[in-house]
Short mmCIF file of C-alpha atoms and ligand atoms in Angstrom, two decimals:
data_model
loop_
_atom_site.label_atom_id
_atom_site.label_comp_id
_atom_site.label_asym_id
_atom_site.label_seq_id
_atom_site.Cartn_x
_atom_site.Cartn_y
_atom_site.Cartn_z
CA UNK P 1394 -22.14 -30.51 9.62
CA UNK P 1395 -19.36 -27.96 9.52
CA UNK P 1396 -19.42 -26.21 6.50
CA UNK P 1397 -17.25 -23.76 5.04
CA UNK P 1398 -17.18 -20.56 3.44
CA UNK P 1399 -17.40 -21.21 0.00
CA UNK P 1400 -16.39 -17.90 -1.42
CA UNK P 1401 -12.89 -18.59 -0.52
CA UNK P 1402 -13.45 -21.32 -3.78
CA UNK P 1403 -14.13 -18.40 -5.65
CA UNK P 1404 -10.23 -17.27 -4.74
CA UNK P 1405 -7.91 -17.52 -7.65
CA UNK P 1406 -4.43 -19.19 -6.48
CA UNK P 1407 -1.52 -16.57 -6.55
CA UNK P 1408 -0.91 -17.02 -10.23
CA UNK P 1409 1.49 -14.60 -10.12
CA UNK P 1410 4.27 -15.11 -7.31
CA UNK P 1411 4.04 -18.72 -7.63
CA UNK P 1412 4.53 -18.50 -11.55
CA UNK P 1413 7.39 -15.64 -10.96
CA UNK P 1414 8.76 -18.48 -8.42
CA UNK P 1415 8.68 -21.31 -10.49
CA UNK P 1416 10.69 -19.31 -13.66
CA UNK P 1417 13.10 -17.93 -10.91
CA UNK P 1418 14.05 -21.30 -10.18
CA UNK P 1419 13.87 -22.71 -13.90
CA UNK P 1420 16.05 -19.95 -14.80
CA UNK P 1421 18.46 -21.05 -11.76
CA UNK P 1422 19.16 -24.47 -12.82
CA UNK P 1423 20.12 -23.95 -16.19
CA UNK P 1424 22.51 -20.75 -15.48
CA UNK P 1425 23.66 -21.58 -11.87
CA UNK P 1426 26.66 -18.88 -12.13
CA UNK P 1427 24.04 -16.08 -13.00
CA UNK P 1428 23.50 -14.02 -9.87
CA UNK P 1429 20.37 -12.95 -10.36
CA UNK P 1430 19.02 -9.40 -9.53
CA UNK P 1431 15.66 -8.73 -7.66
CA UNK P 1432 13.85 -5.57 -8.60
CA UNK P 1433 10.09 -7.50 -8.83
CA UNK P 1434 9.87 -7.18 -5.18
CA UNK P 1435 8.19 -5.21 -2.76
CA UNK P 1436 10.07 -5.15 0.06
CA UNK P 1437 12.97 -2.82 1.34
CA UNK P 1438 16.26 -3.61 1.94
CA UNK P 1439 18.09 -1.09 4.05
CA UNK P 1440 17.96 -1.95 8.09
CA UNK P 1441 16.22 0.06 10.29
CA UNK P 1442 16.76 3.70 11.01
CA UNK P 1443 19.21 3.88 14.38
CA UNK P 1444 17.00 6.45 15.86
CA UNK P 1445 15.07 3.34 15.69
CA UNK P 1446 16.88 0.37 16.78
CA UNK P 1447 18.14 2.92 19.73
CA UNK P 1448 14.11 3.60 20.83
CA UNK P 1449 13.55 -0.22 20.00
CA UNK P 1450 16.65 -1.36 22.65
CA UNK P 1451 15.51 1.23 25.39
CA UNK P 1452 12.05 -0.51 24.75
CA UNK P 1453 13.22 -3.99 25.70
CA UNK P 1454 15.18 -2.59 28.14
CA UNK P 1455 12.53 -1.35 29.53
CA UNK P 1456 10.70 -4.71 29.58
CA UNK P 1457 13.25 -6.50 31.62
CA UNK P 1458 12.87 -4.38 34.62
CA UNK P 1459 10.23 -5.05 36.49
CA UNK P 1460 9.53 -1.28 37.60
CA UNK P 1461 8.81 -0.47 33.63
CA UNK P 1462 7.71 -3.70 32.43
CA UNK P 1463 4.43 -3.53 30.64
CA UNK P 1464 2.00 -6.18 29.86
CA UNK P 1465 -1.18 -5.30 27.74
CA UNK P 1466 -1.05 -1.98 26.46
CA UNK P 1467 -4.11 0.23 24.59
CA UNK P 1468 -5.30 -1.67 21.76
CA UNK P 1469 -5.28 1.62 19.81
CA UNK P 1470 -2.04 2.21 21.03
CA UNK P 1471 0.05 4.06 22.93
CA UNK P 1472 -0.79 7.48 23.34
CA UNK P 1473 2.78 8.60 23.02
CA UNK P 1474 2.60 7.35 19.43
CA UNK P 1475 -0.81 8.68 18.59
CA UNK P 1476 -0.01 12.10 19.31
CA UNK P 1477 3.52 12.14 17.44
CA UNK P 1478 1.34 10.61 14.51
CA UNK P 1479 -1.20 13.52 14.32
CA UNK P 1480 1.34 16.34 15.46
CA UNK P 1481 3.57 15.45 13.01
CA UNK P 1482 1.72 13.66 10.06
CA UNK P 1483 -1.50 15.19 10.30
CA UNK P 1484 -0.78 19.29 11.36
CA UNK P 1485 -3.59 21.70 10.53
CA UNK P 1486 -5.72 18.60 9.10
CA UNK P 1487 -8.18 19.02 11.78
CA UNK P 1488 -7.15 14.39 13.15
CA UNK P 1489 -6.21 14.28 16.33
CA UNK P 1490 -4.86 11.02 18.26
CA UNK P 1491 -8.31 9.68 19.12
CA UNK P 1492 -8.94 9.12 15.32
CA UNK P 1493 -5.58 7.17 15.12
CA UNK P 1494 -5.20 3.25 15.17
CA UNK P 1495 -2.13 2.08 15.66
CA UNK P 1496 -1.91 -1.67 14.14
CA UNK P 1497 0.62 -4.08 13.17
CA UNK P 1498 -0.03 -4.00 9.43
CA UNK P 1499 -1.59 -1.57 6.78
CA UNK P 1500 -2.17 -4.98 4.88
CA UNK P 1501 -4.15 -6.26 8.05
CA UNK P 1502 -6.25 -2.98 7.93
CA UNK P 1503 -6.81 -2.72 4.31
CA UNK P 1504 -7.96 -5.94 4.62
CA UNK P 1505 -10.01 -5.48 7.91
CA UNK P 1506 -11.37 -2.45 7.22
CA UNK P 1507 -14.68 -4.20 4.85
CA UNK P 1508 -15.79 -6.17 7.59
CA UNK P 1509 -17.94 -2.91 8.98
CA UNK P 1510 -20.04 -3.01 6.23
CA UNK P 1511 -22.62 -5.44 4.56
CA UNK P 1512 -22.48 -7.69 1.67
CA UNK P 1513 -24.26 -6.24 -0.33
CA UNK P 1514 -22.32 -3.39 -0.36
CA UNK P 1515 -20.53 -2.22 -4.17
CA UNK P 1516 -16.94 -2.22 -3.96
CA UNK P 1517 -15.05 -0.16 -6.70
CA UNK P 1518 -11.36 -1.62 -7.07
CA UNK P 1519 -8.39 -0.10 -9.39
CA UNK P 1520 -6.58 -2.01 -11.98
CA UNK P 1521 -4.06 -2.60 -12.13
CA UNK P 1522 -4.68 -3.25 -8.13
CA UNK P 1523 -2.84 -4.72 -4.97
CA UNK P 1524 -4.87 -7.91 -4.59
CA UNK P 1525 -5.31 -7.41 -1.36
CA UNK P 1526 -8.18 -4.61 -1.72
CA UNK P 1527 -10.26 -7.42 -4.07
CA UNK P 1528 -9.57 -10.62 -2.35
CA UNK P 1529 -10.85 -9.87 0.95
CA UNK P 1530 -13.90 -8.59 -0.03
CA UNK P 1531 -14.39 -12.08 -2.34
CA UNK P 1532 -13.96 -13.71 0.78
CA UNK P 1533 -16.69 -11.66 2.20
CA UNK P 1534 -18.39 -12.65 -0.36
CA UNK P 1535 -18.96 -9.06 -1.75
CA UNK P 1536 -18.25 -10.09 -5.53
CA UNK P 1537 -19.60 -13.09 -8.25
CA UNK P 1538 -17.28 -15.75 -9.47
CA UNK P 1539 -14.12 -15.30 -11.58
CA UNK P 1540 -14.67 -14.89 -15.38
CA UNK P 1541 -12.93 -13.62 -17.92
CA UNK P 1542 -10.01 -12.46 -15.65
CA UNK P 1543 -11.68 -10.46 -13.52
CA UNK P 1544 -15.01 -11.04 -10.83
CA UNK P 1545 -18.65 -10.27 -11.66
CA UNK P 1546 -20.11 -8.04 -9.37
CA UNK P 1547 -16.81 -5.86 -8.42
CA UNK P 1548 -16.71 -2.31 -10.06
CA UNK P 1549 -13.15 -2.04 -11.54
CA UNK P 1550 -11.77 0.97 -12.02
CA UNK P 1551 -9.98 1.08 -15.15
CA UNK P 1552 -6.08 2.79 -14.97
CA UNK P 1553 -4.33 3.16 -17.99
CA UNK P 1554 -1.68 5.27 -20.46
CA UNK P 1555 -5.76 7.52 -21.34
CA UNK P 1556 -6.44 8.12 -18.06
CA UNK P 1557 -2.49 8.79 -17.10
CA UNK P 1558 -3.25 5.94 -14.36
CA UNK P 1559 -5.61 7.80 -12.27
CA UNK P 1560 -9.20 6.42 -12.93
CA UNK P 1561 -11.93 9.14 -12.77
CA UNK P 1562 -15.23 8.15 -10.45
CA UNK P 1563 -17.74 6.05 -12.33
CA UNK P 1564 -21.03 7.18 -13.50
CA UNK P 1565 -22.38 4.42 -12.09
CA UNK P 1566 -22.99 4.47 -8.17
CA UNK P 1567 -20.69 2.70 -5.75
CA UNK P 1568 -20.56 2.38 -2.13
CA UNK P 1569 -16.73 1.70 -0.99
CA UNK P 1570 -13.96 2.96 -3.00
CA UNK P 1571 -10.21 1.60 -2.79
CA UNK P 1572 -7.89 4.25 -3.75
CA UNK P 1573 -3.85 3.61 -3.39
CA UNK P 1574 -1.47 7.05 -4.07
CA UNK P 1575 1.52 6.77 -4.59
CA UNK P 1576 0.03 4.11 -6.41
CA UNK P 1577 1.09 0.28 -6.03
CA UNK P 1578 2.03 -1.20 -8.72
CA UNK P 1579 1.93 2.10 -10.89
CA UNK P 1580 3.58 4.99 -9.13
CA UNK P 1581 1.42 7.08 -9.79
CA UNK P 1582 0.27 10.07 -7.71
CA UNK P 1583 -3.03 11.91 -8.13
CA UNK P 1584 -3.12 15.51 -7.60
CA UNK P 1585 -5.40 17.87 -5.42
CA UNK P 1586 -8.06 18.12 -8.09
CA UNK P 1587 -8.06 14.32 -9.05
CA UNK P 1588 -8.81 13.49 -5.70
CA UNK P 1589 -11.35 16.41 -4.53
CA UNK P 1590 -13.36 14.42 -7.29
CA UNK P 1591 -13.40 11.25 -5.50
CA UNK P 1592 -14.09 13.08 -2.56
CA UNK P 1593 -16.69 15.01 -3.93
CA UNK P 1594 -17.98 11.76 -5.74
CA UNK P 1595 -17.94 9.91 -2.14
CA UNK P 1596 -20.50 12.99 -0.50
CA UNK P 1597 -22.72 12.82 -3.45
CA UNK P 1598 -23.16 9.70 -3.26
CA UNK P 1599 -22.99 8.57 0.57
CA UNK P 1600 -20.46 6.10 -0.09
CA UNK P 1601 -16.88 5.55 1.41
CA UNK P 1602 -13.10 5.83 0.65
CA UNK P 1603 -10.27 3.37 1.58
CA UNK P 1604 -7.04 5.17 1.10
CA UNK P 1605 -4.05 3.47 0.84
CA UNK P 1606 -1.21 5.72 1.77
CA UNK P 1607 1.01 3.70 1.96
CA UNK P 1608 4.18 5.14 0.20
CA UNK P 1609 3.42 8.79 1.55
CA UNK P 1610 7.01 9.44 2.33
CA UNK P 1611 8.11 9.23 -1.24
CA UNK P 1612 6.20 12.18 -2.11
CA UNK P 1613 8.94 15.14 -3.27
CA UNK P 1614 6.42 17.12 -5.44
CA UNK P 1615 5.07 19.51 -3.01
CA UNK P 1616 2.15 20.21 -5.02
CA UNK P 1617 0.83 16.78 -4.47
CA UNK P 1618 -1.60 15.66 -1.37
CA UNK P 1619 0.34 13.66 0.82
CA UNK P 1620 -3.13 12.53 2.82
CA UNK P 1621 -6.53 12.78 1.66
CA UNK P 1622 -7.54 14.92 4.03
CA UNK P 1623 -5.90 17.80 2.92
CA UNK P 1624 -8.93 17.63 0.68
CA UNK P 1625 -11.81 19.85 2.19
CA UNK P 1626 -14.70 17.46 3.82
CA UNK P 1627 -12.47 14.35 3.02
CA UNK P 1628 -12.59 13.89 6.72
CA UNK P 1629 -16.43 12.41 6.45
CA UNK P 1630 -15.95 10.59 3.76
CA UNK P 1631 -12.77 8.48 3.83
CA UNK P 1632 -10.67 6.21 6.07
CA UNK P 1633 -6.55 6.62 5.50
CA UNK P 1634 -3.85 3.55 6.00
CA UNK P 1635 -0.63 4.44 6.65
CA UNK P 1636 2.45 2.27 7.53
CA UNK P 1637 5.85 2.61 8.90
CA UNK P 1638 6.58 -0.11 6.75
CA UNK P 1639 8.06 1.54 3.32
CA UNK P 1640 8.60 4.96 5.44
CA UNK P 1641 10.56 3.41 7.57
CA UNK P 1642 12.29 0.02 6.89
CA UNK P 1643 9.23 -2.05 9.03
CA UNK P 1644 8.52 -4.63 6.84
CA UNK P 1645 9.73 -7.25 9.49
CA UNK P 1646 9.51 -5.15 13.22
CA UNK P 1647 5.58 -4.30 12.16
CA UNK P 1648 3.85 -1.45 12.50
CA UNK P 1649 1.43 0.71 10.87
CA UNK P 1650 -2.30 2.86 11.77
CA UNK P 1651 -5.62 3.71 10.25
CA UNK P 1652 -6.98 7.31 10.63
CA UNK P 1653 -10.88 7.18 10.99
CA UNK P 1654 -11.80 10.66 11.39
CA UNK P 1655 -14.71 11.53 14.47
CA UNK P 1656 -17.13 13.14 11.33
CA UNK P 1657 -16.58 9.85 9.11
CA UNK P 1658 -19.62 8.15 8.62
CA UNK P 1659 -21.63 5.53 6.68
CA UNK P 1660 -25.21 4.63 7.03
CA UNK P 1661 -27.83 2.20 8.32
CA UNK P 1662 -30.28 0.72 5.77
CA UNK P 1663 -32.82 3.23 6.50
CA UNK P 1664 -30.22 6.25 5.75
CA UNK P 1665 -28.95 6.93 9.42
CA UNK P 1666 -25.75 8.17 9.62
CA UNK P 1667 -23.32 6.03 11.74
CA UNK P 1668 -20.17 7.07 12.66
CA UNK P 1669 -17.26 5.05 12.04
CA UNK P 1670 -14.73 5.72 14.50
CA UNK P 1671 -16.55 3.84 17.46
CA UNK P 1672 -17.63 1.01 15.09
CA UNK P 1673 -13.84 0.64 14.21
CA UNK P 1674 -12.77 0.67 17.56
CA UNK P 1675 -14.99 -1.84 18.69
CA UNK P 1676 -13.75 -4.17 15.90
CA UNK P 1677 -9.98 -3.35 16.90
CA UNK P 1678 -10.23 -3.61 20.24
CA UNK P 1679 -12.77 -6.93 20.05
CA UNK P 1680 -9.89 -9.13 17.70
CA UNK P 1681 -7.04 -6.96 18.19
CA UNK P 1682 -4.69 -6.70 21.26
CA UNK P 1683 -1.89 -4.21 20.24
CA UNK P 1684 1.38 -3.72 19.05
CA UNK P 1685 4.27 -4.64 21.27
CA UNK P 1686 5.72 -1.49 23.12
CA UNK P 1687 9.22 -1.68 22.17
CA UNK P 1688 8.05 -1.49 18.62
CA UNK P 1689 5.72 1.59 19.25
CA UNK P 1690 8.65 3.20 20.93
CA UNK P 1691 10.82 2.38 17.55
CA UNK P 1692 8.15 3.67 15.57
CA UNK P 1693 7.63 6.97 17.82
CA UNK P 1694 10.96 7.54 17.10
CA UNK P 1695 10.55 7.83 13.67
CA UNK P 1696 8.98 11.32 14.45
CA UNK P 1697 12.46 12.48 16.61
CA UNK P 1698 14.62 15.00 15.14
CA UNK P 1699 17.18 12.12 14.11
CA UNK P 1700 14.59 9.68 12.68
CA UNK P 1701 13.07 12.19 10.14
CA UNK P 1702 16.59 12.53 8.90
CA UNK P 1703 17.42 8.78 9.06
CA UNK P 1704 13.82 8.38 7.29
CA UNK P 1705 14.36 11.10 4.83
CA UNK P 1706 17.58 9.51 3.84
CA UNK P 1707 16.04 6.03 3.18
CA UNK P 1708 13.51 7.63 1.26
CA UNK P 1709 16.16 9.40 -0.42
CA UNK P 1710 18.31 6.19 -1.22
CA UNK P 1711 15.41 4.47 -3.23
CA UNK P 1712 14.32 7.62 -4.78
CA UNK P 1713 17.56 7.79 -6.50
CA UNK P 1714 17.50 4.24 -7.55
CA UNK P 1715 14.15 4.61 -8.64
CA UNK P 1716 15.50 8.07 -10.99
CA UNK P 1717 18.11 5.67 -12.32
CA UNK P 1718 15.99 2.81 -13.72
CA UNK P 1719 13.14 5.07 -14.98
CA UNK P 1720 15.69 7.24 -16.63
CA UNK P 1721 17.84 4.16 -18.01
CA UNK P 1722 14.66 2.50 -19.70
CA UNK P 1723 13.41 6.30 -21.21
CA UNK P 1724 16.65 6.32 -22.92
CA UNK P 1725 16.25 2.33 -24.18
CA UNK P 1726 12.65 3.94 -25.76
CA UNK P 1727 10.31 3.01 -23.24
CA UNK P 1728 7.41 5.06 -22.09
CA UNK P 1729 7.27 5.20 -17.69
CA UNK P 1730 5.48 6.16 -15.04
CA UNK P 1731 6.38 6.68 -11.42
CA UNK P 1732 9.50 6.50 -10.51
CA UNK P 1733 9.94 10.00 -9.66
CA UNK P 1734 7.27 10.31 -6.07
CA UNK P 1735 7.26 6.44 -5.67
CA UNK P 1736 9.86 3.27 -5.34
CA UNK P 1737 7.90 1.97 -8.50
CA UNK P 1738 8.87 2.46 -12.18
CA UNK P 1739 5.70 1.21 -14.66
CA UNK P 1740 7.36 0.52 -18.00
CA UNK P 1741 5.14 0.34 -21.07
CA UNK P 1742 6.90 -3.06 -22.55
CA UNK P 1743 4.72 -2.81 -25.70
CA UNK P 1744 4.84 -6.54 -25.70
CA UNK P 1745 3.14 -8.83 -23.72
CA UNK P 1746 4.09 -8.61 -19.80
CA UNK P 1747 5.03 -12.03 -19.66
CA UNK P 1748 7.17 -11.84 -22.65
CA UNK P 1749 9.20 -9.05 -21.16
CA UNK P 1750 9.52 -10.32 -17.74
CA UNK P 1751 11.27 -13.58 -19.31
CA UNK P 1752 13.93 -11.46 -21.65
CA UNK P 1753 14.55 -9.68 -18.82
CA UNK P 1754 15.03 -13.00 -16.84
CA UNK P 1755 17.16 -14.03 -18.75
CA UNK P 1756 19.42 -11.21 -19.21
CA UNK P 1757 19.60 -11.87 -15.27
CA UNK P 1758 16.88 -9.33 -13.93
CA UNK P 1759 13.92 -9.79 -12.16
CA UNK P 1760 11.18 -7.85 -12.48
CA UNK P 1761 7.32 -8.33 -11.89
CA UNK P 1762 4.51 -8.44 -14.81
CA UNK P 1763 1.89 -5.70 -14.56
CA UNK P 1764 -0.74 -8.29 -16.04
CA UNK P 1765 -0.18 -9.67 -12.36
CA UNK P 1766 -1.46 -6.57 -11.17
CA UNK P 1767 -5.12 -6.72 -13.25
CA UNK P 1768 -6.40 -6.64 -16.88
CA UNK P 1769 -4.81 -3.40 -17.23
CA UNK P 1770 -1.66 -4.10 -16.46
CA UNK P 1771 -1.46 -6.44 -19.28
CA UNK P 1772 2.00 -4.80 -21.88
CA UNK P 1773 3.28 -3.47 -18.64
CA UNK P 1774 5.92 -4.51 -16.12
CA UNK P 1775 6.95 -3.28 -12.47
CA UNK P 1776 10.57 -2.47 -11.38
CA UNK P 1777 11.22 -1.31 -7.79
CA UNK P 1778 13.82 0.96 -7.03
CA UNK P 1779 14.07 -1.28 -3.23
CA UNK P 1780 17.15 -2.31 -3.67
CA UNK P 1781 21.37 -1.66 -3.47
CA UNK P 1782 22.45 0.93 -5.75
CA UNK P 1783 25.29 -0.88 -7.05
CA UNK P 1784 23.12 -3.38 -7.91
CA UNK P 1785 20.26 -1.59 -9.26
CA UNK P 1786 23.43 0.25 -11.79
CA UNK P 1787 23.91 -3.71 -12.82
CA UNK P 1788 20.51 -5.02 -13.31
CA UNK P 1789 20.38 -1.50 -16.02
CA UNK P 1790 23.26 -2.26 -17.49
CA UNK P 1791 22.31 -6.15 -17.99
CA UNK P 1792 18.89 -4.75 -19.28
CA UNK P 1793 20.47 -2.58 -21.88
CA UNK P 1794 22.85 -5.23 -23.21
CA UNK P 1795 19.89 -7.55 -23.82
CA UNK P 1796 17.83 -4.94 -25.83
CA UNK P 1797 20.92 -3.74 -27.62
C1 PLP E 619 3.55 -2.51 1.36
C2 PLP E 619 2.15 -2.03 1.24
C3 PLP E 619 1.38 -1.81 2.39
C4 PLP E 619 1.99 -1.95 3.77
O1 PLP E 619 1.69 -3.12 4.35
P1 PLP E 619 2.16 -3.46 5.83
O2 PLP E 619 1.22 -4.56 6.20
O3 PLP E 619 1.99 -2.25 6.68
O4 PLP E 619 3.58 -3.92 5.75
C5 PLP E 619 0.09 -1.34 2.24
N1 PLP E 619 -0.43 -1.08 1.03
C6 PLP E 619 0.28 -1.26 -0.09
C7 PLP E 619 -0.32 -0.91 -1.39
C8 PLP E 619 1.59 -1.76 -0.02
O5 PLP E 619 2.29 -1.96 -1.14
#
């Protein structure tokens, strides 16, 4: 008898986009003339850079001759890429290109990444949290069943308006950390010091962070850490995503990497120290067969002279939406954070998420509830600054008419 496995039955059904769906669509039918604005989602809307699309059409090109045609390539990628990663992202952090993945997803690798270690591990996860940290490790069965809004057995870290949205380590020991800055959903950012705690927290206690780095490019504040391993001795103790995907307009064209430094480690049952990199790269290369090469090549040329001002500009763009909304709802009276190193804006509703997100709805805005997100998101919403400008000036003028 085939049977399955049943912690997938411990999944709960994505209450949230199918509920945000169904309201949309509600909403629709009864006002068909209201155009409605989108700022719950995240996903960009600007095409691709043309350094880009011009690396990307040389690429094919490429492919249809038969003297540079390429079939398989490195399933850690093209060195080409790997070294224009670490040259240019990674300078003076002591990674080189052997301790770069490329992949087609930060999602996929986020995801991935808990496979290398065993059940029984103790996961700590934010909240408010992008679900994808907790529900792949429910699937691995690393966690209880759902109660009470959250699952037994997972270590939540707890992010709120004390805490400025930046959860401290636990006193209570932990093996594998997920840790997202610039945070998604919050915006947030945590600074040297917050972070040389985790790190410290991580050696102290042999265990392992998973950092989500996601929206990198939106940090302006030079004070902040753009990686984690600008941290001293981060290097053993945490794995770093990264994806081309919010940097660079790749939601659709695919493309991302993991860093998993030589010196990061974790540890057979009997306290051996194992190092991660060849582990990874055995997984990778076992269920993974690379990106296509006219998408590396796009992606490499992120790193060109043109690109990082195409990229800078895009980054730019949503940056100054995001300084519109978050300075538009400070002056209607509501407390925010991010906004200002992030594309997300978390607004303090002081009413119930749910409650907000439908006045907003229908003043003809959408935007996504924070109680989505986890417990702690409950009061808040998320607006995201990916979006046109004209329309993002709209959506904040509709908002303030329906508060007036
Ligand atoms: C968008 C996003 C990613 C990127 O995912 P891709 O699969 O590379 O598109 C990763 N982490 C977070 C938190 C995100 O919001």
């Amino acid at each position: 008898m085939i049977t399955v496995n049943e912690h997938y039955s411990k999944l709960q059904a994505s209450y949230l986009f199918v509920t945000i769906a169904r309201k949309i669509k509600d909403f629709q039918e009864q006002h068909p003339d209201v155009d409605l604005i989108k700022l719950g989602i995240g996903d960009v809307t600007k095409p691709l850079p043309s350094a880009c699309i011009d690396a990307f059409k040389k690429g094919v090109e490429e492919m249809a001759d038969e003297k540079s045609f390429r079939g398989y390539g490195p399933e850690q990628g093209y060195s080409f890429l790997r070294e224009a990663i670490a040259r240019n992202d990674f300078r003076d952090l002591g990674i080189e290109a052997e301790d770069i993945f490329i992949s087609d997803g930060a999602k996929c690798d986020t995801g991935n990444f808990q496979e290398l270690f065993s059940t029984n591990s103790r996961v700590a996860i934010p909240d408010p949290v992008y679900p994808v940290y907790v529900d792949t490790n429910v699937m691995a069965g690393r966690s209880g069943v759902w109660k009470d809004g959250r699952y037994e057995g997972l270590h939540y870290l707890e992010a709120n308006s004390e805490n400025a949205f930046i959860p401290a380590p636990l006193n209570e020991k932990v093996d594998l950390i997920y840790l997202c800055f610039p945070n998604n959903p919050t915006g947030q950012v945590a600074s040297h010091d917050q972070l040389a705690r985790w790190v410290e927290y991580a050696r102290e206690n042999k265990a392992l962070i998973l950092f989500d780095a996601a929206y990198e490019t939106f940090i302006r504040d030079d004070s902040l850490p753009r990686s984690i391993y600008e941290i001293p001795g981060a290097r053993e103790v945490a794995v770093e995503f990264r994806s081309f995907s919010k940097t660079a307009g790749f939601t659709g064209t695919r493309c991302a990497f993991t860093v998993v430094p030589r010196e990061c480690r974790a540890y057979t049952s009997d306290g051996e120290a194992v190092n991660l990199q060849p582990m990874w790269n055995r997984r990778h290369s076992t269920k993974f067969n690379g990106v296509s090469y006219p998408v590396q090549r796009a992606a490499e040329a992120v790193y060109s002279p043109e690109g990082k001002k195409q990229v800078r500009e895009l980054s730019d763009y949503y940056l100054g939406n995001a300084a519109i909304i978050r300075k538009n709802m400070e002056a209607l009276g509501f407390t925010c954070i991010g906004g200002e190193n992030s594309p997300y804006i978390w607004v303090d509703g002081r009413r119930d998420s749910w409650d907000f997100f439908d006045l907003l709805l229908s003043a003809g805005v959408v935007v996504t509830p924070g109680s989505g997100f986890g417990r702690c998101g409950e009061g808040y919403i998320r607006i995201s600054a990916f979006n046109d400008r004209e329309k993002v000036l709209a959506a904040m003028e509709r908002i303030k008419s329906s508060l007036a």
